Structure formats: structure tokens, C-alpha cells
Amino acid sequence: MRRFRALALTTLTLFAAACQKKPAEEVILIGHVGSLTGSEASFGNSTENGIRLAIEEITVMAKFAREHLKLKRVAILRDVGSDYSVGLADYFKKKFEELGGTIVNDQSFKSGDQDFKAQLTTIRGQSPEMIYIPGYYTEVALAARQARELGIKVPLGGGDGWDSAKLYEIAQGALDGSFFSNHYTDENPDPLIQNFVKRYREKFKETPDSMAALGYDAAHVAFDAMARAKDLSGPAVRDAIAATKGSPGVGGTITIDADHNAVKSAVVLGIVKNKAKFVASVLPL
């Protein structure tokens, strides 16, 4: 069973004083919904750590595959039980084809599956130059190992669902030469990012992943909105968040669009010797 946690956070006097219009001891409840147990637990825990660090302190592969790697033929292996995976797969297919590429095969699996050999054998017969697997780290790593066992040597591609230390533990080197898009990398020399990485390591004794960065940025967007809002009612804070423009974050400069999505650049990481390395920063299409 997955466990979810809602964080009840006391507004810091520092933040209240900065706002000047909010009482110093006012309590503001900030909700965080995330998986703290189960197969995606590392995501929820990293997000929570990023949020807590921010409090204490007070989507792109299609373009990369075509324009950077010059690929023409790609296969897809999607998790049909995950809206996240299906959404990324559909968008990748649409944009890759718009850019002149061809999707040679589109196979599926469901979360929790452990045997992907039938799908991979079918894909192998189409001779793709890459296999795009927008899933979570457990299934992705298992599929990677089985792909190599079947003699498939082309790179695999994916999204931020790959970003976990568990990916490399399970893959055992099978993902070397592969790529995935992410929200940030700790290799970026930007002082804002390096300060975040330094403080996160000091507090939590580990390197922050993308979920930690997103949690950190989301908390700062919320704090900034509270400072700008006319009051701390839900509608007022909501409207202030929606009006966010050019907010600096460790995951990129954030602007909220008309659909309430955060528009920002992404990074592409390559896996070398079972470790992610920064490859490129890519603007959204």
C-alpha cells in the first residue's frame, strides 16, 4: 500500500516579515501528495526533502533524438497503465513525426511487469535506432537488461521517471549509452544550482535528484506567490501562482502558462558507466 503525507508547515517569521502584510506567527498549510512507500517511494521522499529544504531556507526527448542524435527510426515501449507514460509516449510520437522521424513500432506493458522479451523481440525485428521507454525506473531497468540479453544494442530513451539511484542498481550497466530528459542536473555550474546541491547534501547526506529539485522549486513558487498575493486565501494565492513569470529555480526559470503548466527548459542526461552525465539543455518545442 502506498502512503501519502500532507505536510502542515509553520510559516517562518523570516518569510512573514519579508511579506510585511502577513502576521508573523500565522500558520499556512501546504499540501504535498507523493508516494512515500511502494515502487516509486524514492520520488515522494526526494520531493518532500526538496520542499523541506526550501522551507528551512526561507517535456523534450523528441527534439533531442532528431536534432542532436540525428535519429530517423525509433520504437516505443510504453506503460499503458500509467497516464504519465502514455502521455509522454503520445507526445514523443507526435513531435518526432512532425520533425521528420518515423516510429517503427509501438509496444506496451503494464506497471509491475517483469518480462518484456516478447515486446522487445518484436521491436528488434524493426531495427530501430533507439527505443523510447517513458516509464518508471524499475520496469525501465529490467527492460534494459532484457534488451541487452536479446542483443539489442541501440540506446534507450526516456523521461524523468528514470531519475532514481535505483535505476542504476537494477540496470547493472545495461543503460550505458542511453539518454533521458530531466528537470535539472547537479553538474550545472550555475551558483543557484550549486548552492542548492551543497545545502541538500549537507542536510540529507545525499545528492538531490530531479524530484527534490521540483519540490524545492514548487515550494519557492508558492512562497513567492504568498508574498505577492493580496491575502492568504486560497483564491488569492492561486491567482498569484498563476501569474508567476520568470521565477528563477534550480530546474530552470519558471513561467506559468495559460493552462497552469510550468514552462521552462529541460536537460538531457546520458548514461556513462552506469552514471548520468549532462549532455545538453533543450528548450521545449
PDB file of C-alpha atoms in Angstrom:
ATOM      1  CA  MET A   1       0.000   0.000   0.000  1.00  0.00           C
ATOM      2  CA  ARG A   2       1.300   3.459  -0.830  1.00  0.00           C
ATOM      3  CA  ARG A   3       1.385   6.043   1.931  1.00  0.00           C
ATOM      4  CA  PHE A   4       0.752   9.723   1.262  1.00  0.00           C
ATOM      5  CA  ARG A   5       1.615  12.604   3.510  1.00  0.00           C
ATOM      6  CA  ALA A   6       0.207  16.120   3.788  1.00  0.00           C
ATOM      7  CA  LEU A   7       2.721  18.496   5.314  1.00  0.00           C
ATOM      8  CA  ALA A   8       1.466  21.032   7.857  1.00  0.00           C
ATOM      9  CA  LEU A   9       4.152  23.695   7.797  1.00  0.00           C
ATOM     10  CA  THR A  10       4.511  26.669  10.110  1.00  0.00           C
ATOM     11  CA  THR A  11       5.192  29.914   8.328  1.00  0.00           C
ATOM     12  CA  LEU A  12       8.582  31.188   9.317  1.00  0.00           C
ATOM     13  CA  THR A  13       8.909  34.596  10.914  1.00  0.00           C
ATOM     14  CA  LEU A  14      11.510  35.417   8.245  1.00  0.00           C
ATOM     15  CA  PHE A  15       9.030  34.785   5.449  1.00  0.00           C
ATOM     16  CA  ALA A  16       6.229  36.699   7.193  1.00  0.00           C
ATOM     17  CA  ALA A  17       8.466  39.647   7.822  1.00  0.00           C
ATOM     18  CA  ALA A  18       9.535  39.685   4.194  1.00  0.00           C
ATOM     19  CA  CYS A  19       5.910  39.825   3.124  1.00  0.00           C
ATOM     20  CA  GLN A  20       5.216  42.629   5.636  1.00  0.00           C
ATOM     21  CA  LYS A  21       1.480  42.166   5.232  1.00  0.00           C
ATOM     22  CA  LYS A  22       1.143  38.722   6.854  1.00  0.00           C
ATOM     23  CA  PRO A  23       1.112  38.194  10.668  1.00  0.00           C
ATOM     24  CA  ALA A  24       4.436  36.848  11.922  1.00  0.00           C
ATOM     25  CA  GLU A  25       3.072  33.740  13.623  1.00  0.00           C
ATOM     26  CA  GLU A  26       0.422  32.809  11.071  1.00  0.00           C
ATOM     27  CA  VAL A  27       0.219  29.119  10.172  1.00  0.00           C
ATOM     28  CA  ILE A  28      -0.027  28.200   6.492  1.00  0.00           C
ATOM     29  CA  LEU A  29      -0.806  24.647   5.424  1.00  0.00           C
ATOM     30  CA  ILE A  30       0.965  23.444   2.299  1.00  0.00           C
ATOM     31  CA  GLY A  31      -0.137  20.124   0.892  1.00  0.00           C
ATOM     32  CA  HIS A  32       2.277  17.621  -0.597  1.00  0.00           C
ATOM     33  CA  VAL A  33       0.914  14.446  -2.148  1.00  0.00           C
ATOM     34  CA  GLY A  34       3.534  11.849  -3.012  1.00  0.00           C
ATOM     35  CA  SER A  35       4.371   8.162  -2.789  1.00  0.00           C
ATOM     36  CA  LEU A  36       6.358   7.558   0.385  1.00  0.00           C
ATOM     37  CA  THR A  37       6.241   3.751   0.129  1.00  0.00           C
ATOM     38  CA  GLY A  38       5.971   1.319  -2.750  1.00  0.00           C
ATOM     39  CA  SER A  39       7.840   1.093  -6.038  1.00  0.00           C
ATOM     40  CA  GLU A  40       8.054   4.886  -6.595  1.00  0.00           C
ATOM     41  CA  ALA A  41       8.839   5.798  -2.986  1.00  0.00           C
ATOM     42  CA  SER A  42      12.140   7.473  -3.829  1.00  0.00           C
ATOM     43  CA  PHE A  43      10.242  10.120  -5.837  1.00  0.00           C
ATOM     44  CA  GLY A  44       7.934  11.099  -2.979  1.00  0.00           C
ATOM     45  CA  ASN A  45      10.716  11.168  -0.415  1.00  0.00           C
ATOM     46  CA  SER A  46      13.001  13.265  -2.639  1.00  0.00           C
ATOM     47  CA  THR A  47      10.194  15.728  -3.364  1.00  0.00           C
ATOM     48  CA  GLU A  48       9.484  16.067   0.341  1.00  0.00           C
ATOM     49  CA  ASN A  49      13.156  16.655   1.104  1.00  0.00           C
ATOM     50  CA  GLY A  50      13.303  19.395  -1.532  1.00  0.00           C
ATOM     51  CA  ILE A  51      10.219  21.072  -0.072  1.00  0.00           C
ATOM     52  CA  ARG A  52      11.606  20.887   3.460  1.00  0.00           C
ATOM     53  CA  LEU A  53      14.932  22.366   2.323  1.00  0.00           C
ATOM     54  CA  ALA A  54      13.121  25.288   0.670  1.00  0.00           C
ATOM     55  CA  ILE A  55      11.066  25.893   3.834  1.00  0.00           C
ATOM     56  CA  GLU A  56      14.131  25.801   6.051  1.00  0.00           C
ATOM     57  CA  GLU A  57      15.864  28.268   3.742  1.00  0.00           C
ATOM     58  CA  ILE A  58      13.202  30.951   3.983  1.00  0.00           C
ATOM     59  CA  THR A  59       8.836  17.605 -21.695  1.00  0.00           C
ATOM     60  CA  VAL A  60      11.903  17.374 -24.851  1.00  0.00           C
ATOM     61  CA  MET A  61      13.442  13.880 -25.996  1.00  0.00           C
ATOM     62  CA  ALA A  62      11.803  14.022 -29.451  1.00  0.00           C
ATOM     63  CA  LYS A  63      13.708  17.168 -30.330  1.00  0.00           C
ATOM     64  CA  PHE A  64      16.928  15.763 -28.871  1.00  0.00           C
ATOM     65  CA  ALA A  65      16.586  12.489 -30.788  1.00  0.00           C
ATOM     66  CA  ARG A  66      16.060  14.202 -34.132  1.00  0.00           C
ATOM     67  CA  GLU A  67      18.217  17.317 -33.879  1.00  0.00           C
ATOM     68  CA  HIS A  68      21.077  16.176 -31.630  1.00  0.00           C
ATOM     69  CA  LEU A  69      21.330  12.450 -32.298  1.00  0.00           C
ATOM     70  CA  LYS A  70      20.046  12.692 -35.909  1.00  0.00           C
ATOM     71  CA  LEU A  71      17.880   9.589 -35.458  1.00  0.00           C
ATOM     72  CA  LYS A  72      15.240   8.671 -38.050  1.00  0.00           C
ATOM     73  CA  ARG A  73      13.745   5.406 -36.774  1.00  0.00           C
ATOM     74  CA  VAL A  74      12.575   4.965 -33.179  1.00  0.00           C
ATOM     75  CA  ALA A  75      10.421   2.346 -31.439  1.00  0.00           C
ATOM     76  CA  ILE A  76       8.272   2.978 -28.358  1.00  0.00           C
ATOM     77  CA  LEU A  77       7.694   0.745 -25.325  1.00  0.00           C
ATOM     78  CA  ARG A  78       5.025   2.362 -23.138  1.00  0.00           C
ATOM     79  CA  ASP A  79       3.296   1.562 -19.855  1.00  0.00           C
ATOM     80  CA  VAL A  80      -0.401   1.531 -20.783  1.00  0.00           C
ATOM     81  CA  GLY A  81      -1.373   1.512 -17.116  1.00  0.00           C
ATOM     82  CA  SER A  82       0.281   4.875 -16.468  1.00  0.00           C
ATOM     83  CA  ASP A  83      -1.108   8.217 -17.661  1.00  0.00           C
ATOM     84  CA  TYR A  84       2.409   9.595 -17.253  1.00  0.00           C
ATOM     85  CA  SER A  85       3.913   7.041 -19.628  1.00  0.00           C
ATOM     86  CA  VAL A  86       1.087   7.187 -22.165  1.00  0.00           C
ATOM     87  CA  GLY A  87       1.163  10.981 -22.215  1.00  0.00           C
ATOM     88  CA  LEU A  88       4.909  11.145 -22.812  1.00  0.00           C
ATOM     89  CA  ALA A  89       4.755   8.401 -25.449  1.00  0.00           C
ATOM     90  CA  ASP A  90       1.950  10.109 -27.353  1.00  0.00           C
ATOM     91  CA  TYR A  91       3.692  13.468 -27.267  1.00  0.00           C
ATOM     92  CA  PHE A  92       7.039  11.982 -28.264  1.00  0.00           C
ATOM     93  CA  LYS A  93       5.442  10.196 -31.220  1.00  0.00           C
ATOM     94  CA  LYS A  94       3.636  13.324 -32.385  1.00  0.00           C
ATOM     95  CA  LYS A  95       6.662  15.586 -32.184  1.00  0.00           C
ATOM     96  CA  PHE A  96       9.159  13.047 -33.535  1.00  0.00           C
ATOM     97  CA  GLU A  97       6.990  12.513 -36.604  1.00  0.00           C
ATOM     98  CA  GLU A  98       6.478  16.257 -37.029  1.00  0.00           C
ATOM     99  CA  LEU A  99      10.260  16.603 -37.089  1.00  0.00           C
ATOM    100  CA  GLY A 100      10.509  14.033 -39.891  1.00  0.00           C
ATOM    101  CA  GLY A 101      11.198  10.881 -37.880  1.00  0.00           C
ATOM    102  CA  THR A 102       9.419   7.519 -38.104  1.00  0.00           C
ATOM    103  CA  ILE A 103       8.007   5.435 -35.256  1.00  0.00           C
ATOM    104  CA  VAL A 104       8.690   1.906 -36.473  1.00  0.00           C
ATOM    105  CA  ASN A 105       6.848   0.078 -33.667  1.00  0.00           C
ATOM    106  CA  ASP A 106       4.786   0.933 -30.587  1.00  0.00           C
ATOM    107  CA  GLN A 107       4.664  -1.800 -27.929  1.00  0.00           C
ATOM    108  CA  SER A 108       3.156  -1.759 -24.426  1.00  0.00           C
ATOM    109  CA  PHE A 109       3.391  -3.231 -20.935  1.00  0.00           C
ATOM    110  CA  LYS A 110       1.805  -2.583 -17.541  1.00  0.00           C
ATOM    111  CA  SER A 111       3.348  -1.387 -14.283  1.00  0.00           C
ATOM    112  CA  GLY A 112       4.632  -4.351 -12.299  1.00  0.00           C
ATOM    113  CA  ASP A 113       5.506  -6.445 -15.358  1.00  0.00           C
ATOM    114  CA  GLN A 114       8.907  -8.117 -15.199  1.00  0.00           C
ATOM    115  CA  ASP A 115       9.141  -9.871 -18.575  1.00  0.00           C
ATOM    116  CA  PHE A 116       9.473  -7.645 -21.646  1.00  0.00           C
ATOM    117  CA  LYS A 117      11.136 -10.099 -24.007  1.00  0.00           C
ATOM    118  CA  ALA A 118       8.141 -10.609 -26.310  1.00  0.00           C
ATOM    119  CA  GLN A 119       7.751  -6.877 -26.915  1.00  0.00           C
ATOM    120  CA  LEU A 120      11.489  -6.363 -27.288  1.00  0.00           C
ATOM    121  CA  THR A 121      11.792  -9.242 -29.756  1.00  0.00           C
ATOM    122  CA  THR A 122       9.110  -7.629 -31.923  1.00  0.00           C
ATOM    123  CA  ILE A 123      10.864  -4.277 -31.695  1.00  0.00           C
ATOM    124  CA  ARG A 124      14.216  -5.857 -32.582  1.00  0.00           C
ATOM    125  CA  GLY A 125      12.741  -7.073 -35.845  1.00  0.00           C
ATOM    126  CA  GLN A 126      12.048  -3.467 -36.898  1.00  0.00           C
ATOM    127  CA  SER A 127      15.699  -2.374 -36.471  1.00  0.00           C
ATOM    128  CA  PRO A 128      15.076   0.934 -34.652  1.00  0.00           C
ATOM    129  CA  GLU A 129      17.900   3.350 -33.906  1.00  0.00           C
ATOM    130  CA  MET A 130      16.551   3.944 -30.401  1.00  0.00           C
ATOM    131  CA  ILE A 131      13.807   2.596 -28.118  1.00  0.00           C
ATOM    132  CA  TYR A 132      11.839   5.226 -26.199  1.00  0.00           C
ATOM    133  CA  ILE A 133      10.626   3.894 -22.824  1.00  0.00           C
ATOM    134  CA  PRO A 134       8.845   6.635 -20.853  1.00  0.00           C
ATOM    135  CA  GLY A 135       8.290   4.546 -17.744  1.00  0.00           C
ATOM    136  CA  TYR A 136       9.464   4.407 -14.146  1.00  0.00           C
ATOM    137  CA  TYR A 137      12.880   3.199 -13.116  1.00  0.00           C
ATOM    138  CA  THR A 138      12.051  -0.360 -12.032  1.00  0.00           C
ATOM    139  CA  GLU A 139      10.452  -1.510 -15.286  1.00  0.00           C
ATOM    140  CA  VAL A 140      12.855   0.552 -17.402  1.00  0.00           C
ATOM    141  CA  ALA A 141      15.923  -1.041 -15.808  1.00  0.00           C
ATOM    142  CA  LEU A 142      14.532  -4.561 -16.184  1.00  0.00           C
ATOM    143  CA  ALA A 143      13.609  -3.910 -19.820  1.00  0.00           C
ATOM    144  CA  ALA A 144      17.104  -2.568 -20.464  1.00  0.00           C
ATOM    145  CA  ARG A 145      18.751  -5.705 -19.115  1.00  0.00           C
ATOM    146  CA  GLN A 146      16.477  -7.926 -21.201  1.00  0.00           C
ATOM    147  CA  ALA A 147      17.090  -5.813 -24.305  1.00  0.00           C
ATOM    148  CA  ARG A 148      20.825  -6.357 -23.968  1.00  0.00           C
ATOM    149  CA  GLU A 149      20.275 -10.083 -23.386  1.00  0.00           C
ATOM    150  CA  LEU A 150      18.405 -10.157 -26.708  1.00  0.00           C
ATOM    151  CA  GLY A 151      21.299  -8.472 -28.472  1.00  0.00           C
ATOM    152  CA  ILE A 152      19.641  -5.066 -28.800  1.00  0.00           C
ATOM    153  CA  LYS A 153      22.480  -2.571 -28.658  1.00  0.00           C
ATOM    154  CA  VAL A 154      20.749   0.706 -29.600  1.00  0.00           C
ATOM    155  CA  PRO A 155      20.301   3.392 -26.927  1.00  0.00           C
ATOM    156  CA  LEU A 156      17.127   3.647 -24.894  1.00  0.00           C
ATOM    157  CA  GLY A 157      15.443   6.961 -24.207  1.00  0.00           C
ATOM    158  CA  GLY A 158      13.068   8.174 -21.530  1.00  0.00           C
ATOM    159  CA  GLY A 159      11.933  10.917 -19.188  1.00  0.00           C
ATOM    160  CA  ASP A 160      12.232  11.980 -15.573  1.00  0.00           C
ATOM    161  CA  GLY A 161      10.657   8.718 -14.362  1.00  0.00           C
ATOM    162  CA  TRP A 162      14.139   7.247 -14.816  1.00  0.00           C
ATOM    163  CA  ASP A 163      15.702   9.586 -12.301  1.00  0.00           C
ATOM    164  CA  SER A 164      16.482   7.423  -9.292  1.00  0.00           C
ATOM    165  CA  ALA A 165      19.569   5.778  -7.873  1.00  0.00           C
ATOM    166  CA  LYS A 166      17.556   2.554  -8.029  1.00  0.00           C
ATOM    167  CA  LEU A 167      17.647   2.734 -11.844  1.00  0.00           C
ATOM    168  CA  TYR A 168      21.395   2.112 -11.883  1.00  0.00           C
ATOM    169  CA  GLU A 169      21.270  -0.536  -9.173  1.00  0.00           C
ATOM    170  CA  ILE A 170      18.725  -2.582 -11.109  1.00  0.00           C
ATOM    171  CA  ALA A 171      20.102  -1.916 -14.608  1.00  0.00           C
ATOM    172  CA  GLN A 172      23.625  -3.048 -13.696  1.00  0.00           C
ATOM    173  CA  GLY A 173      25.150  -1.129 -16.594  1.00  0.00           C
ATOM    174  CA  ALA A 174      22.553  -2.145 -19.187  1.00  0.00           C
ATOM    175  CA  LEU A 175      21.572   1.505 -19.751  1.00  0.00           C
ATOM    176  CA  ASP A 176      25.046   2.718 -20.703  1.00  0.00           C
ATOM    177  CA  GLY A 177      24.765   4.759 -23.894  1.00  0.00           C
ATOM    178  CA  SER A 178      21.138   5.682 -23.212  1.00  0.00           C
ATOM    179  CA  PHE A 179      19.553   9.107 -22.638  1.00  0.00           C
ATOM    180  CA  PHE A 180      16.716  10.631 -20.645  1.00  0.00           C
ATOM    181  CA  SER A 181      15.264  14.098 -20.217  1.00  0.00           C
ATOM    182  CA  ASN A 182      15.170  15.619 -16.768  1.00  0.00           C
ATOM    183  CA  HIS A 183      14.438  18.842 -14.936  1.00  0.00           C
ATOM    184  CA  TYR A 184      17.926  19.625 -13.690  1.00  0.00           C
ATOM    185  CA  THR A 185      21.390  18.214 -13.158  1.00  0.00           C
ATOM    186  CA  ASP A 186      23.736  18.698 -10.231  1.00  0.00           C
ATOM    187  CA  GLU A 187      26.550  19.132 -12.775  1.00  0.00           C
ATOM    188  CA  ASN A 188      25.238  22.559 -13.828  1.00  0.00           C
ATOM    189  CA  PRO A 189      27.770  25.187 -12.629  1.00  0.00           C
ATOM    190  CA  ASP A 190      25.071  27.840 -12.061  1.00  0.00           C
ATOM    191  CA  PRO A 191      25.625  29.215  -8.496  1.00  0.00           C
ATOM    192  CA  LEU A 192      21.912  28.886  -7.707  1.00  0.00           C
ATOM    193  CA  ILE A 193      22.014  25.177  -8.503  1.00  0.00           C
ATOM    194  CA  GLN A 194      25.343  24.511  -6.825  1.00  0.00           C
ATOM    195  CA  ASN A 195      24.181  26.219  -3.621  1.00  0.00           C
ATOM    196  CA  PHE A 196      21.030  24.056  -3.642  1.00  0.00           C
ATOM    197  CA  VAL A 197      23.084  20.891  -4.156  1.00  0.00           C
ATOM    198  CA  LYS A 198      25.538  21.854  -1.398  1.00  0.00           C
ATOM    199  CA  ARG A 199      22.843  22.572   1.174  1.00  0.00           C
ATOM    200  CA  TYR A 200      20.822  19.463   0.251  1.00  0.00           C
ATOM    201  CA  ARG A 201      23.861  17.236   0.647  1.00  0.00           C
ATOM    202  CA  GLU A 202      24.687  18.837   3.987  1.00  0.00           C
ATOM    203  CA  LYS A 203      21.183  18.266   5.332  1.00  0.00           C
ATOM    204  CA  PHE A 204      20.209  14.919   3.819  1.00  0.00           C
ATOM    205  CA  LYS A 205      23.643  13.330   3.190  1.00  0.00           C
ATOM    206  CA  GLU A 206      22.821  12.524  -0.444  1.00  0.00           C
ATOM    207  CA  THR A 207      22.778  14.228  -3.838  1.00  0.00           C
ATOM    208  CA  PRO A 208      19.372  15.683  -4.780  1.00  0.00           C
ATOM    209  CA  ASP A 209      17.565  14.140  -7.734  1.00  0.00           C
ATOM    210  CA  SER A 210      15.070  15.881 -10.024  1.00  0.00           C
ATOM    211  CA  MET A 211      12.135  15.241  -7.690  1.00  0.00           C
ATOM    212  CA  ALA A 212      13.973  17.059  -4.912  1.00  0.00           C
ATOM    213  CA  ALA A 213      14.650  19.953  -7.290  1.00  0.00           C
ATOM    214  CA  LEU A 214      10.987  20.113  -8.334  1.00  0.00           C
ATOM    215  CA  GLY A 215       9.808  20.042  -4.738  1.00  0.00           C
ATOM    216  CA  TYR A 216      12.251  22.834  -3.884  1.00  0.00           C
ATOM    217  CA  ASP A 217      11.172  24.972  -6.829  1.00  0.00           C
ATOM    218  CA  ALA A 218       7.473  24.358  -6.191  1.00  0.00           C
ATOM    219  CA  ALA A 219       7.851  25.489  -2.588  1.00  0.00           C
ATOM    220  CA  HIS A 220       9.610  28.679  -3.677  1.00  0.00           C
ATOM    221  CA  VAL A 221       6.937  29.405  -6.288  1.00  0.00           C
ATOM    222  CA  ALA A 222       4.341  29.033  -3.523  1.00  0.00           C
ATOM    223  CA  PHE A 223       6.298  31.285  -1.134  1.00  0.00           C
ATOM    224  CA  ASP A 224       6.750  33.937  -3.820  1.00  0.00           C
ATOM    225  CA  ALA A 225       3.038  33.792  -4.641  1.00  0.00           C
ATOM    226  CA  MET A 226       2.135  34.211  -0.956  1.00  0.00           C
ATOM    227  CA  ALA A 227       4.342  37.289  -0.785  1.00  0.00           C
ATOM    228  CA  ARG A 228       2.602  38.794  -3.821  1.00  0.00           C
ATOM    229  CA  ALA A 229      -0.976  37.745  -3.023  1.00  0.00           C
ATOM    230  CA  LYS A 230      -3.405  40.339  -1.625  1.00  0.00           C
ATOM    231  CA  ASP A 231      -4.163  37.938   1.218  1.00  0.00           C
ATOM    232  CA  LEU A 232      -3.601  34.274   2.111  1.00  0.00           C
ATOM    233  CA  SER A 233      -6.962  32.959   0.989  1.00  0.00           C
ATOM    234  CA  GLY A 234      -6.926  30.042  -1.431  1.00  0.00           C
ATOM    235  CA  PRO A 235      -8.193  32.043  -4.451  1.00  0.00           C
ATOM    236  CA  ALA A 236      -5.714  34.865  -3.847  1.00  0.00           C
ATOM    237  CA  VAL A 237      -2.706  32.541  -3.623  1.00  0.00           C
ATOM    238  CA  ARG A 238      -3.962  30.541  -6.599  1.00  0.00           C
ATOM    239  CA  ASP A 239      -4.163  33.675  -8.732  1.00  0.00           C
ATOM    240  CA  ALA A 240      -0.696  34.775  -7.633  1.00  0.00           C
ATOM    241  CA  ILE A 241       0.769  31.382  -8.571  1.00  0.00           C
ATOM    242  CA  ALA A 242      -0.955  31.581 -11.985  1.00  0.00           C
ATOM    243  CA  ALA A 243       0.640  34.997 -12.532  1.00  0.00           C
ATOM    244  CA  THR A 244       4.185  33.672 -11.954  1.00  0.00           C
ATOM    245  CA  LYS A 245       6.575  34.932 -14.628  1.00  0.00           C
ATOM    246  CA  GLY A 246      10.329  34.452 -14.810  1.00  0.00           C
ATOM    247  CA  SER A 247      10.749  32.901 -11.366  1.00  0.00           C
ATOM    248  CA  PRO A 248      14.336  31.582 -11.015  1.00  0.00           C
ATOM    249  CA  GLY A 249      14.567  27.941  -9.996  1.00  0.00           C
ATOM    250  CA  VAL A 250      17.113  25.135  -9.879  1.00  0.00           C
ATOM    251  CA  GLY A 251      15.063  23.416 -12.587  1.00  0.00           C
ATOM    252  CA  GLY A 252      15.074  26.483 -14.838  1.00  0.00           C
ATOM    253  CA  THR A 253      13.368  29.872 -14.961  1.00  0.00           C
ATOM    254  CA  ILE A 254       9.669  29.219 -14.374  1.00  0.00           C
ATOM    255  CA  THR A 255       6.719  30.871 -16.091  1.00  0.00           C
ATOM    256  CA  ILE A 256       3.178  29.561 -15.574  1.00  0.00           C
ATOM    257  CA  ASP A 257       1.268  29.445 -18.859  1.00  0.00           C
ATOM    258  CA  ALA A 258      -2.461  29.812 -19.551  1.00  0.00           C
ATOM    259  CA  ASP A 259      -3.003  26.092 -18.858  1.00  0.00           C
ATOM    260  CA  HIS A 260      -1.208  26.386 -15.494  1.00  0.00           C
ATOM    261  CA  ASN A 261       1.811  24.433 -16.728  1.00  0.00           C
ATOM    262  CA  ALA A 262       5.352  25.461 -15.820  1.00  0.00           C
ATOM    263  CA  VAL A 263       7.209  26.433 -18.995  1.00  0.00           C
ATOM    264  CA  LYS A 264      10.983  26.019 -18.672  1.00  0.00           C
ATOM    265  CA  SER A 265      13.940  24.355 -20.327  1.00  0.00           C
ATOM    266  CA  ALA A 266      14.915  20.745 -19.664  1.00  0.00           C
ATOM    267  CA  VAL A 267      18.207  18.907 -19.654  1.00  0.00           C
ATOM    268  CA  VAL A 268      19.156  15.677 -21.373  1.00  0.00           C
ATOM    269  CA  LEU A 269      21.392  13.287 -19.466  1.00  0.00           C
ATOM    270  CA  GLY A 270      23.453  10.487 -20.976  1.00  0.00           C
ATOM    271  CA  ILE A 271      24.316   7.354 -19.014  1.00  0.00           C
ATOM    272  CA  VAL A 272      28.029   6.517 -18.980  1.00  0.00           C
ATOM    273  CA  LYS A 273      29.483   3.743 -16.805  1.00  0.00           C
ATOM    274  CA  ASN A 274      26.154   3.414 -15.010  1.00  0.00           C
ATOM    275  CA  LYS A 275      26.045   7.108 -14.076  1.00  0.00           C
ATOM    276  CA  ALA A 276      24.119  10.064 -15.548  1.00  0.00           C
ATOM    277  CA  LYS A 277      26.129  12.831 -17.216  1.00  0.00           C
ATOM    278  CA  PHE A 278      24.933  16.193 -18.539  1.00  0.00           C
ATOM    279  CA  VAL A 279      24.627  16.224 -22.355  1.00  0.00           C
ATOM    280  CA  ALA A 280      22.512  19.198 -23.404  1.00  0.00           C
ATOM    281  CA  SER A 281      19.954  21.779 -22.348  1.00  0.00           C
ATOM    282  CA  VAL A 282      16.924  21.745 -24.635  1.00  0.00           C
ATOM    283  CA  LEU A 283      14.157  24.315 -24.927  1.00  0.00           C
ATOM    284  CA  PRO A 284      10.596  22.929 -25.240  1.00  0.00           C
ATOM    285  CA  LEU A 285       9.040  22.653 -28.695  1.00  0.00           C
TER     286      LEU A 285
END
